[in-house]
Amino acid sequence: MEREPIGVVGAGWVGLVTAACFAELGHEVWARDIVREKVESLQRGEVPIHEPGLSELVAKNAGRLHFTTEMDDLLERAQLLFVCVDTPPTYSGDADLSRVEAVLRELGDSNEHALVMKSTVPVGTGRSIERRRNGIAYVSNPEFLKEGSAVADFMKPDRVVVGADAGSEAYADRVEALYEPLCAEIVRTDVASAEMIKLASNAFLATKISFINEIANVSEELGADVLEVARGMGLDDRIGPKFLQPGVGFGGSCFPKDVQALKQLAGNTGYHFQLLTAVVEVNELQKRRTISKLQKHLGALPGKEIALLGVAFKPNTDDVREATSLVLAGRLAGEGANVRAYDPVAGPKAADMLAGAQIADSALEAIDGADAVVLVTEWPEFGELDWTGEVKRRMRVPLVVDGRNFLDRDKLVEAGFTYEGIGR
Ligand code: UGA
């Protein structure tokens, strides 16, 4: 069967994954970005972000993937235009929709195209566009991709959400058809509900994390082991085991922003979303708790050498937005500690954001002479370090704060480390 050509507006993280995956499914894809250098490097086959499997997919489907700076290239060749531009938070906490508005202007009053919204937008955005642009074809198709496993998530989705209001159903059917080869559960609904599914899903996952983080904090006081608690809870089908890993707080470009956005949206209607206020606050405090764990063992921190292992907000990405490492580096600098940070991919990118921390070229270099190691991101290579040998020899004081409960606690304790996990 002939697969229909697709336009992708915005070749950022979501746009690139979307473009590459639809090309993999057999579509001709025209992806447009306004940043010329980015487009030129993509035309040479260079992928500017670190996302497992993406470069391979782009290379494999080079014949079907076309990168351009010109919107007309898309408008001439595709009717379904996937909008994948960013919608960052503004100072007021509302989403900045200026890039979405720019796409609308470029579309003009075409009635041969449909906007398929993948960008995360406030609930009500679609309806407002439909009201302002009478007759526009508009489909909401939010993304649920996790950084670090986005390609796999696209190809094996838990569900695909397609929202359309009266008048746009035919286009929504075509969007649905695109996903047919993936054999996923399709949630067909109206635009506002589709928009809410996206925000509510992220807010719920963030709530789950803040919840288990609070259970962890209380477990520390009461002598329970949160890993045992999470295992026991997660086996309940109604709760489920995922997103119950306690840690040093959630970061990234989505949870912090989307929780805030939903809280703000509710607030704009006069509704006070109390639960989300707590979710955000718990997360902010969680990012800072490491400081008191260090002080408990080292006393005052001025002049202390602290190694931060991991800068990215999670493994397998170079994304440092809202990363806990940034908060920790700032707090440690404020306490007068000297910080050396290492990350397998995100180090150089984050150099200016780490409050004067030095960026080490290897984990061992960061650890050398340290009074404490704080594991911030659970990159696999940190598990493979020779903790009981080389690492311990290099440290001044064998103190580890394992911010992700990632290391083998018993082995470290046996080797003479002081070990602080989260909630155990
Ligand atoms: C999140 C959602 O999981 C995706 O479904 C969604 O599409 C995406 O946001 C988005 O809106 O674009 P992402 O931000 O890439 O994806 O990362 P997650 O894997 O969800 O992790 C977010 C943060 O939560 C990380 O800092 C991670 O370390 C932390 N986390 C996650 C925990 O602390 N505990 C957990 O159990 C799980």
Tab-separated table of C-alpha atoms and ligand atoms in Angstrom:
chain	number	residue	atom	x	y	z
A	1	MET	CA	0.000	0.000	0.000
A	2	GLU	CA	1.219	3.479	-0.848
A	3	ARG	CA	2.138	5.300	2.402
A	4	GLU	CA	1.202	8.963	2.324
A	5	PRO	CA	3.876	11.682	2.451
A	6	ILE	CA	4.239	13.523	5.737
A	7	GLY	CA	5.436	16.961	6.777
A	8	VAL	CA	7.154	17.535	10.105
A	9	VAL	CA	7.512	21.090	11.346
A	10	GLY	CA	10.412	21.464	13.776
A	11	ALA	CA	13.347	19.048	13.703
A	12	GLY	CA	14.029	19.076	17.431
A	13	TRP	CA	13.965	15.997	19.585
A	14	VAL	CA	10.280	15.095	19.036
A	15	GLY	CA	10.299	16.149	15.374
A	16	LEU	CA	13.395	14.179	14.483
A	17	VAL	CA	12.203	11.015	16.186
A	18	THR	CA	8.790	11.384	14.536
A	19	ALA	CA	10.319	12.023	11.110
A	20	ALA	CA	12.785	9.142	11.325
A	21	CYS	CA	10.181	6.678	12.601
A	22	PHE	CA	7.593	7.555	9.946
A	23	ALA	CA	10.329	7.192	7.314
A	24	GLU	CA	11.091	3.777	8.798
A	25	LEU	CA	7.395	2.906	8.362
A	26	GLY	CA	7.762	3.658	4.668
A	27	HIS	CA	6.642	7.284	4.342
A	28	GLU	CA	8.376	10.023	2.414
A	29	VAL	CA	8.978	12.642	5.116
A	30	TRP	CA	9.772	16.316	4.690
A	31	ALA	CA	11.065	17.822	7.910
A	32	ARG	CA	11.512	21.527	8.222
A	33	ASP	CA	13.511	23.503	10.753
A	34	ILE	CA	14.273	27.221	10.828
A	35	VAL	CA	17.864	26.725	12.021
A	36	ARG	CA	19.893	26.494	8.827
A	37	GLU	CA	22.982	24.895	10.416
A	38	LYS	CA	20.844	22.151	11.931
A	39	VAL	CA	19.192	21.415	8.594
A	40	GLU	CA	22.545	21.372	6.817
A	41	SER	CA	24.034	18.942	9.290
A	42	LEU	CA	20.953	16.713	9.047
A	43	GLN	CA	21.280	16.795	5.245
A	44	ARG	CA	24.820	15.470	5.734
A	45	GLY	CA	23.370	12.700	7.906
A	46	GLU	CA	24.630	14.138	11.195
A	47	VAL	CA	22.111	13.928	14.038
A	48	PRO	CA	22.632	16.768	16.523
A	49	ILE	CA	21.143	15.041	19.595
A	50	HIS	CA	22.058	11.965	21.587
A	51	GLU	CA	19.177	9.514	21.300
A	52	PRO	CA	19.841	5.769	21.048
A	53	GLY	CA	19.029	4.306	17.630
A	54	LEU	CA	18.138	7.633	16.022
A	55	SER	CA	21.301	8.157	13.959
A	56	GLU	CA	21.004	4.613	12.632
A	57	LEU	CA	17.362	5.177	11.663
A	58	VAL	CA	18.165	8.477	9.945
A	59	ALA	CA	21.002	6.821	7.997
A	60	LYS	CA	18.928	3.787	7.062
A	61	ASN	CA	16.047	5.903	5.746
A	62	ALA	CA	18.111	8.711	4.212
A	63	GLY	CA	16.396	8.163	0.859
A	64	ARG	CA	12.956	8.941	2.315
A	65	LEU	CA	13.958	11.682	4.749
A	66	HIS	CA	14.232	15.199	3.416
A	67	PHE	CA	15.376	18.142	5.543
A	68	THR	CA	14.648	21.694	4.539
A	69	THR	CA	14.355	25.216	5.888
A	70	GLU	CA	11.414	25.974	3.588
A	71	MET	CA	7.822	25.489	4.710
A	72	ASP	CA	6.767	25.478	1.048
A	73	ASP	CA	8.616	22.184	0.524
A	74	LEU	CA	6.236	20.626	3.050
A	75	LEU	CA	3.097	22.386	1.860
A	76	GLU	CA	3.687	21.250	-1.721
A	77	ARG	CA	4.275	17.615	-0.874
A	78	ALA	CA	2.324	16.687	2.255
A	79	GLN	CA	-1.148	17.272	3.608
A	80	LEU	CA	-0.591	16.052	7.154
A	81	LEU	CA	1.711	18.483	8.909
A	82	PHE	CA	3.014	17.258	12.273
A	83	VAL	CA	3.740	20.250	14.462
A	84	CYS	CA	6.750	19.455	16.654
A	85	VAL	CA	7.907	22.906	17.718
A	86	ASP	CA	8.790	23.668	21.305
A	87	THR	CA	6.364	25.324	23.705
A	88	PRO	CA	8.583	26.465	26.581
A	89	PRO	CA	7.131	27.971	29.757
A	90	THR	CA	6.950	31.746	29.947
A	91	TYR	CA	7.693	33.872	32.985
A	92	SER	CA	4.035	33.655	34.021
A	93	GLY	CA	4.091	29.850	33.865
A	94	ASP	CA	1.882	29.752	30.762
A	95	ALA	CA	3.199	27.973	27.678
A	96	ASP	CA	4.832	30.106	25.009
A	97	LEU	CA	2.842	29.306	21.875
A	98	SER	CA	4.612	31.761	19.592
A	99	ARG	CA	6.200	29.017	17.513
A	100	VAL	CA	2.855	27.283	17.050
A	101	GLU	CA	1.363	30.633	16.001
A	102	ALA	CA	4.186	31.113	13.495
A	103	VAL	CA	3.341	27.754	11.896
A	104	LEU	CA	-0.317	28.811	11.695
A	105	ARG	CA	0.686	31.998	9.893
A	106	GLU	CA	2.784	30.041	7.426
A	107	LEU	CA	-0.085	27.692	6.733
A	108	GLY	CA	-2.188	30.692	5.658
A	109	ASP	CA	-5.781	29.818	4.870
A	110	SER	CA	-4.997	26.554	3.158
A	111	ASN	CA	-7.811	24.041	3.321
A	112	GLU	CA	-5.741	21.263	1.833
A	113	HIS	CA	-3.632	20.655	4.911
A	114	ALA	CA	-4.235	19.437	8.435
A	115	LEU	CA	-2.250	20.505	11.468
A	116	VAL	CA	-1.420	17.470	13.571
A	117	MET	CA	-0.319	18.787	16.945
A	118	LYS	CA	2.453	16.805	18.625
A	119	SER	CA	3.835	19.729	20.587
A	120	THR	CA	2.575	19.771	24.164
A	121	VAL	CA	0.059	22.595	24.376
A	122	PRO	CA	-2.345	23.806	27.062
A	123	VAL	CA	-5.772	22.185	27.093
A	124	GLY	CA	-7.967	24.468	24.983
A	125	THR	CA	-5.299	25.381	22.427
A	126	GLY	CA	-6.837	23.294	19.656
A	127	ARG	CA	-10.323	24.685	20.223
A	128	SER	CA	-8.993	28.212	20.280
A	129	ILE	CA	-7.221	27.665	16.958
A	130	GLU	CA	-10.356	26.101	15.483
A	131	ARG	CA	-12.406	29.080	16.645
A	132	ARG	CA	-10.005	31.612	15.218
A	133	ARG	CA	-9.388	29.760	11.980
A	134	ASN	CA	-12.789	28.646	10.873
A	135	GLY	CA	-12.597	25.468	8.806
A	136	ILE	CA	-9.025	24.544	9.707
A	137	ALA	CA	-8.374	20.808	9.906
A	138	TYR	CA	-6.813	20.118	13.293
A	139	VAL	CA	-5.830	16.857	14.954
A	140	SER	CA	-4.267	16.450	18.381
A	141	ASN	CA	-1.736	13.610	18.500
A	142	PRO	CA	0.342	14.035	21.664
A	143	GLU	CA	3.645	12.231	22.114
A	144	PHE	CA	4.529	9.955	25.032
A	145	LEU	CA	8.182	9.383	24.178
A	146	LYS	CA	10.819	9.100	26.877
A	147	GLU	CA	14.209	10.575	26.164
A	148	GLY	CA	16.758	7.827	25.918
A	149	SER	CA	14.226	5.315	24.571
A	150	ALA	CA	12.208	7.534	22.229
A	151	VAL	CA	12.664	5.443	19.095
A	152	ALA	CA	11.594	2.270	20.886
A	153	ASP	CA	8.657	4.114	22.505
A	154	PHE	CA	7.503	5.386	19.101
A	155	MET	CA	7.679	1.950	17.529
A	156	LYS	CA	5.997	0.152	20.455
A	157	PRO	CA	3.573	2.638	21.990
A	158	ASP	CA	1.360	1.774	24.972
A	159	ARG	CA	-1.316	3.770	23.175
A	160	VAL	CA	-1.735	6.326	20.429
A	161	VAL	CA	-4.043	9.246	21.177
A	162	VAL	CA	-5.830	10.914	18.264
A	163	GLY	CA	-8.141	13.806	19.092
A	164	ALA	CA	-10.373	15.552	16.590
A	165	ASP	CA	-13.479	17.709	16.696
A	166	ALA	CA	-16.362	17.800	14.206
A	167	GLY	CA	-15.117	18.599	10.714
A	168	SER	CA	-11.654	17.093	11.105
A	169	GLU	CA	-12.601	13.426	11.423
A	170	ALA	CA	-11.437	12.434	7.958
A	171	TYR	CA	-7.950	13.755	8.682
A	172	ALA	CA	-7.968	12.064	12.090
A	173	ASP	CA	-8.769	8.765	10.316
A	174	ARG	CA	-5.702	9.312	8.152
A	175	VAL	CA	-3.556	10.010	11.219
A	176	GLU	CA	-4.880	6.834	12.816
A	177	ALA	CA	-4.003	4.881	9.675
A	178	LEU	CA	-0.373	6.007	9.896
A	179	TYR	CA	0.012	4.104	13.158
A	180	GLU	CA	-1.710	0.923	11.945
A	181	PRO	CA	1.537	-1.014	11.392
A	182	LEU	CA	2.381	-0.518	15.085
A	183	CYS	CA	-0.732	-2.473	16.191
A	184	ALA	CA	-1.166	-0.126	19.142
A	185	GLU	CA	-4.277	0.636	21.154
A	186	ILE	CA	-5.784	3.800	19.633
A	187	VAL	CA	-7.601	6.286	21.854
A	188	ARG	CA	-9.846	8.274	19.547
A	189	THR	CA	-11.325	11.299	21.282
A	190	ASP	CA	-11.982	15.027	21.046
A	191	VAL	CA	-9.170	17.583	20.892
A	192	ALA	CA	-9.473	18.958	24.457
A	193	SER	CA	-9.497	15.470	25.965
A	194	ALA	CA	-6.455	14.457	23.918
A	195	GLU	CA	-4.618	17.543	25.179
A	196	MET	CA	-5.617	16.699	28.745
A	197	ILE	CA	-4.508	13.058	28.407
A	198	LYS	CA	-1.008	14.289	27.659
A	199	LEU	CA	-0.754	16.716	30.589
A	200	ALA	CA	-2.538	14.429	33.037
A	201	SER	CA	-0.281	11.480	32.153
A	202	ASN	CA	2.879	13.456	32.832
A	203	ALA	CA	1.416	14.975	35.988
A	204	PHE	CA	0.401	11.546	37.269
A	205	LEU	CA	3.836	10.047	36.643
A	206	ALA	CA	5.438	13.013	38.400
A	207	THR	CA	3.025	12.514	41.292
A	208	LYS	CA	4.019	8.857	41.513
A	209	ILE	CA	7.684	9.850	41.756
A	210	SER	CA	7.114	12.524	44.401
A	211	PHE	CA	4.961	10.065	46.314
A	212	ILE	CA	7.625	7.365	46.423
A	213	ASN	CA	10.245	10.000	47.271
A	214	GLU	CA	8.235	10.994	50.317
A	215	ILE	CA	7.782	7.335	51.285
A	216	ALA	CA	11.567	7.029	50.951
A	217	ASN	CA	12.187	10.012	53.194
A	218	VAL	CA	9.845	8.693	55.858
A	219	SER	CA	11.324	5.182	55.509
A	220	GLU	CA	14.742	6.623	56.326
A	221	GLU	CA	13.329	7.922	59.594
A	222	LEU	CA	11.354	4.795	60.453
A	223	GLY	CA	13.869	2.142	59.459
A	224	ALA	CA	12.038	0.695	56.437
A	225	ASP	CA	13.745	-0.003	53.116
A	226	VAL	CA	11.922	1.837	50.327
A	227	LEU	CA	13.077	-0.652	47.680
A	228	GLU	CA	11.285	-3.399	49.553
A	229	VAL	CA	8.297	-1.119	50.006
A	230	ALA	CA	8.178	-0.204	46.291
A	231	ARG	CA	8.464	-3.875	45.312
A	232	GLY	CA	5.643	-4.800	47.634
A	233	MET	CA	3.478	-1.948	46.390
A	234	GLY	CA	4.295	-2.385	42.709
A	235	LEU	CA	3.071	-5.971	42.607
A	236	ASP	CA	-0.421	-4.648	43.172
A	237	ASP	CA	-1.807	-4.462	39.652
A	238	ARG	CA	-3.614	-1.243	40.487
A	239	ILE	CA	-0.355	0.445	41.452
A	240	GLY	CA	2.205	-1.149	39.098
A	241	PRO	CA	5.974	-1.230	39.533
A	242	LYS	CA	6.979	1.526	37.120
A	243	PHE	CA	7.913	5.065	38.173
A	244	LEU	CA	8.250	3.995	41.774
A	245	GLN	CA	12.004	4.472	41.885
A	246	PRO	CA	12.947	6.980	44.556
A	247	GLY	CA	15.832	9.283	43.797
A	248	VAL	CA	17.144	12.826	43.837
A	249	GLY	CA	14.058	14.196	42.109
A	250	PHE	CA	12.714	14.297	38.579
A	251	GLY	CA	14.108	16.635	35.965
A	252	GLY	CA	13.937	16.982	32.212
A	253	SER	CA	12.054	19.164	29.811
A	254	CYS	CA	8.652	17.599	30.421
A	255	PHE	CA	7.593	16.695	33.959
A	256	PRO	CA	8.582	19.975	35.636
A	257	LYS	CA	7.113	22.021	32.791
A	258	ASP	CA	3.928	20.020	32.312
A	259	VAL	CA	3.091	19.767	36.013
A	260	GLN	CA	3.506	23.517	36.278
A	261	ALA	CA	1.467	24.061	33.122
A	262	LEU	CA	-1.452	21.957	34.357
A	263	LYS	CA	-1.378	23.676	37.737
A	264	GLN	CA	-1.375	27.024	35.973
A	265	LEU	CA	-4.172	26.060	33.592
A	266	ALA	CA	-6.330	24.975	36.514
A	267	GLY	CA	-5.425	28.171	38.344
A	268	ASN	CA	-6.471	30.287	35.380
A	269	THR	CA	-9.959	28.854	35.718
A	270	GLY	CA	-10.001	29.593	39.448
A	271	TYR	CA	-9.311	25.997	40.474
A	272	HIS	CA	-6.501	25.421	42.957
A	273	PHE	CA	-4.811	22.114	42.056
A	274	GLN	CA	-3.447	21.421	45.526
A	275	LEU	CA	-1.951	18.022	44.823
A	276	LEU	CA	0.310	19.330	42.057
A	277	THR	CA	1.541	22.150	44.266
A	278	ALA	CA	2.832	19.494	46.654
A	279	VAL	CA	4.305	17.384	43.838
A	280	VAL	CA	6.432	20.323	42.720
A	281	GLU	CA	7.492	21.287	46.218
A	282	VAL	CA	8.432	17.740	47.210
A	283	ASN	CA	10.581	17.542	44.088
A	284	GLU	CA	12.369	20.813	44.821
A	285	LEU	CA	13.191	19.665	48.348
A	286	GLN	CA	14.234	16.227	47.136
A	287	LYS	CA	16.852	17.782	44.864
A	288	ARG	CA	18.399	19.467	47.917
A	289	ARG	CA	18.327	16.645	50.464
A	290	THR	CA	21.726	15.373	49.383
A	291	ILE	CA	23.340	18.404	51.008
A	292	SER	CA	22.232	17.440	54.505
A	293	LYS	CA	23.343	13.836	53.884
A	294	LEU	CA	26.815	15.127	53.034
A	295	GLN	CA	26.858	17.423	56.056
A	296	LYS	CA	25.817	14.574	58.322
A	297	HIS	CA	29.093	12.807	57.534
A	298	LEU	CA	31.458	15.619	56.573
A	299	GLY	CA	30.287	18.440	58.814
A	300	ALA	CA	30.510	21.891	57.236
A	301	LEU	CA	31.267	21.714	53.538
A	302	PRO	CA	33.652	24.659	52.823
A	303	GLY	CA	36.741	23.328	51.071
A	304	LYS	CA	35.365	19.812	50.769
A	305	GLU	CA	35.925	18.042	47.440
A	306	ILE	CA	32.702	16.628	46.050
A	307	ALA	CA	32.466	14.490	42.911
A	308	LEU	CA	29.170	14.516	41.017
A	309	LEU	CA	28.700	11.477	38.802
A	310	GLY	CA	26.124	12.262	36.145
A	311	VAL	CA	24.911	15.623	34.908
A	312	ALA	CA	22.131	14.666	32.453
A	313	PHE	CA	18.637	14.515	33.970
A	314	LYS	CA	18.645	10.770	33.297
A	315	PRO	CA	20.885	8.249	31.509
A	316	ASN	CA	21.207	7.890	27.727
A	317	THR	CA	20.573	11.528	26.987
A	318	ASP	CA	22.661	14.692	26.889
A	319	ASP	CA	19.698	16.751	28.072
A	320	VAL	CA	20.372	18.747	31.231
A	321	ARG	CA	17.157	20.741	31.441
A	322	GLU	CA	15.925	20.922	35.063
A	323	ALA	CA	18.574	18.329	35.949
A	324	THR	CA	19.173	17.737	39.642
A	325	SER	CA	22.927	18.090	39.013
A	326	LEU	CA	22.420	21.814	38.326
A	327	VAL	CA	20.644	22.385	41.637
A	328	LEU	CA	23.206	20.317	43.532
A	329	ALA	CA	26.176	22.093	41.956
A	330	GLY	CA	24.618	25.441	42.864
A	331	ARG	CA	23.856	24.417	46.445
A	332	LEU	CA	27.313	22.901	46.931
A	333	ALA	CA	28.967	26.039	45.587
A	334	GLY	CA	26.801	28.008	48.008
A	335	GLU	CA	28.091	25.857	50.863
A	336	GLY	CA	31.685	26.493	49.776
A	337	ALA	CA	32.459	22.988	48.488
A	338	ASN	CA	34.635	22.329	45.439
A	339	VAL	CA	32.761	20.338	42.849
A	340	ARG	CA	34.029	18.149	40.041
A	341	ALA	CA	31.387	16.713	37.734
A	342	TYR	CA	31.546	14.022	35.107
A	343	ASP	CA	28.970	12.812	32.609
A	344	PRO	CA	29.539	10.405	29.700
A	345	VAL	CA	27.879	12.797	27.221
A	346	ALA	CA	26.390	15.893	28.873
A	347	GLY	CA	29.474	17.300	30.637
A	348	PRO	CA	30.788	19.842	28.123
A	349	LYS	CA	27.270	21.018	27.225
A	350	ALA	CA	26.516	21.779	30.868
A	351	ALA	CA	29.835	23.381	31.764
A	352	ASP	CA	28.376	26.908	32.028
A	353	MET	CA	25.370	25.837	34.097
A	354	LEU	CA	27.152	24.045	36.925
A	355	ALA	CA	27.940	27.000	39.171
A	356	GLY	CA	31.676	26.941	38.522
A	357	ALA	CA	32.089	23.178	38.948
A	358	GLN	CA	35.004	21.660	37.069
A	359	ILE	CA	34.106	19.218	34.317
A	360	ALA	CA	36.201	16.067	34.523
A	361	ASP	CA	37.072	13.919	31.508
A	362	SER	CA	36.377	10.664	33.307
A	363	ALA	CA	34.618	9.368	36.387
A	364	LEU	CA	37.953	8.509	37.997
A	365	GLU	CA	39.266	12.015	37.389
A	366	ALA	CA	36.201	13.462	39.147
A	367	ILE	CA	36.599	11.036	42.017
A	368	ASP	CA	40.324	11.649	42.534
A	369	GLY	CA	40.882	13.036	46.056
A	370	ALA	CA	37.141	13.407	46.734
A	371	ASP	CA	35.642	13.599	50.206
A	372	ALA	CA	32.403	12.229	48.808
A	373	VAL	CA	30.943	10.912	45.575
A	374	VAL	CA	27.346	11.773	44.755
A	375	LEU	CA	25.804	9.564	42.092
A	376	VAL	CA	23.228	11.787	40.399
A	377	THR	CA	22.469	9.917	37.154
A	378	GLU	CA	22.436	6.131	36.838
A	379	TRP	CA	24.615	5.810	33.728
A	380	PRO	CA	25.550	2.120	33.284
A	381	GLU	CA	29.284	2.927	33.244
A	382	PHE	CA	29.094	4.088	36.868
A	383	GLY	CA	27.997	0.614	37.884
A	384	GLU	CA	31.040	-0.840	36.171
A	385	LEU	CA	33.624	1.231	38.060
A	386	ASP	CA	35.992	-0.690	40.327
A	387	TRP	CA	34.405	0.739	43.464
A	388	THR	CA	36.106	-1.415	46.044
A	389	GLY	CA	39.550	-1.051	44.393
A	390	GLU	CA	40.507	1.940	42.237
A	391	VAL	CA	37.630	4.209	43.318
A	392	LYS	CA	38.190	3.669	47.033
A	393	ARG	CA	41.962	4.166	46.676
A	394	ARG	CA	41.461	7.480	44.922
A	395	MET	CA	39.000	8.949	47.415
A	396	ARG	CA	40.105	10.905	50.447
A	397	VAL	CA	37.036	9.799	52.381
A	398	PRO	CA	35.082	6.737	51.189
A	399	LEU	CA	31.624	8.326	51.352
A	400	VAL	CA	29.033	7.657	48.658
A	401	VAL	CA	25.616	9.252	48.337
A	402	ASP	CA	23.841	7.028	45.835
A	403	GLY	CA	21.084	9.298	44.585
A	404	ARG	CA	19.463	6.532	42.516
A	405	ASN	CA	19.979	3.446	44.728
A	406	PHE	CA	21.998	2.196	41.789
A	407	LEU	CA	25.118	0.733	43.376
A	408	ASP	CA	25.591	-2.482	45.339
A	409	ARG	CA	25.163	-1.168	48.872
A	410	ASP	CA	26.252	-4.326	50.662
A	411	LYS	CA	29.440	-4.638	48.622
A	412	LEU	CA	30.360	-1.005	49.269
A	413	VAL	CA	29.674	-1.213	52.989
A	414	GLU	CA	31.676	-4.402	53.228
A	415	ALA	CA	34.586	-2.647	51.504
A	416	GLY	CA	34.514	0.079	54.146
A	417	PHE	CA	32.453	2.763	52.400
A	418	THR	CA	29.982	4.927	54.209
A	419	TYR	CA	26.909	4.509	52.011
A	420	GLU	CA	23.853	6.766	51.906
A	421	GLY	CA	21.081	5.669	49.575
A	422	ILE	CA	17.603	7.106	49.198
A	423	GLY	CA	15.055	5.716	51.606
A	424	ARG	CA	17.038	2.807	53.005
B	1	UGA	C1	8.495	12.032	30.172
B	1	UGA	C2	7.420	10.954	30.065
B	1	UGA	O1	7.847	9.760	30.717
B	1	UGA	C3	7.070	10.662	28.598
B	1	UGA	O2	6.000	9.743	28.531
B	1	UGA	C4	6.661	11.981	27.930
B	1	UGA	O3	6.391	11.801	26.554
B	1	UGA	C5	7.798	12.969	28.057
B	1	UGA	O4	8.079	13.194	29.445
B	1	UGA	C6	7.343	14.241	27.382
B	1	UGA	O5	6.373	14.859	27.831
B	1	UGA	O6	7.871	14.561	26.301
B	1	UGA	P1	11.164	12.057	29.976
B	1	UGA	O7	11.074	13.435	30.548
B	1	UGA	O8	11.990	11.831	28.772
B	1	UGA	O9	9.700	11.509	29.607
B	1	UGA	O10	11.782	11.118	31.097
B	1	UGA	P2	11.293	10.057	32.172
B	1	UGA	O11	11.911	8.749	31.873
B	1	UGA	O12	9.844	10.073	32.315
B	1	UGA	O13	12.011	10.609	33.487
B	1	UGA	C7	11.749	11.904	34.019
B	1	UGA	C8	12.489	12.117	35.319
B	1	UGA	O14	11.918	11.316	36.350
B	1	UGA	C9	13.970	11.739	35.285
B	1	UGA	O15	14.707	12.733	35.965
B	1	UGA	C10	14.034	10.423	36.028
B	1	UGA	O16	15.272	10.217	36.650
B	1	UGA	C11	12.931	10.611	37.052
B	1	UGA	N1	12.341	9.340	37.531
B	1	UGA	C12	11.685	8.516	36.695
B	1	UGA	C13	12.436	9.012	38.890
B	1	UGA	O17	13.016	9.761	39.691
B	1	UGA	N2	11.870	7.850	39.326
B	1	UGA	C14	11.213	7.001	38.498
B	1	UGA	O18	10.716	5.962	38.989
B	1	UGA	C15	11.121	7.331	37.148
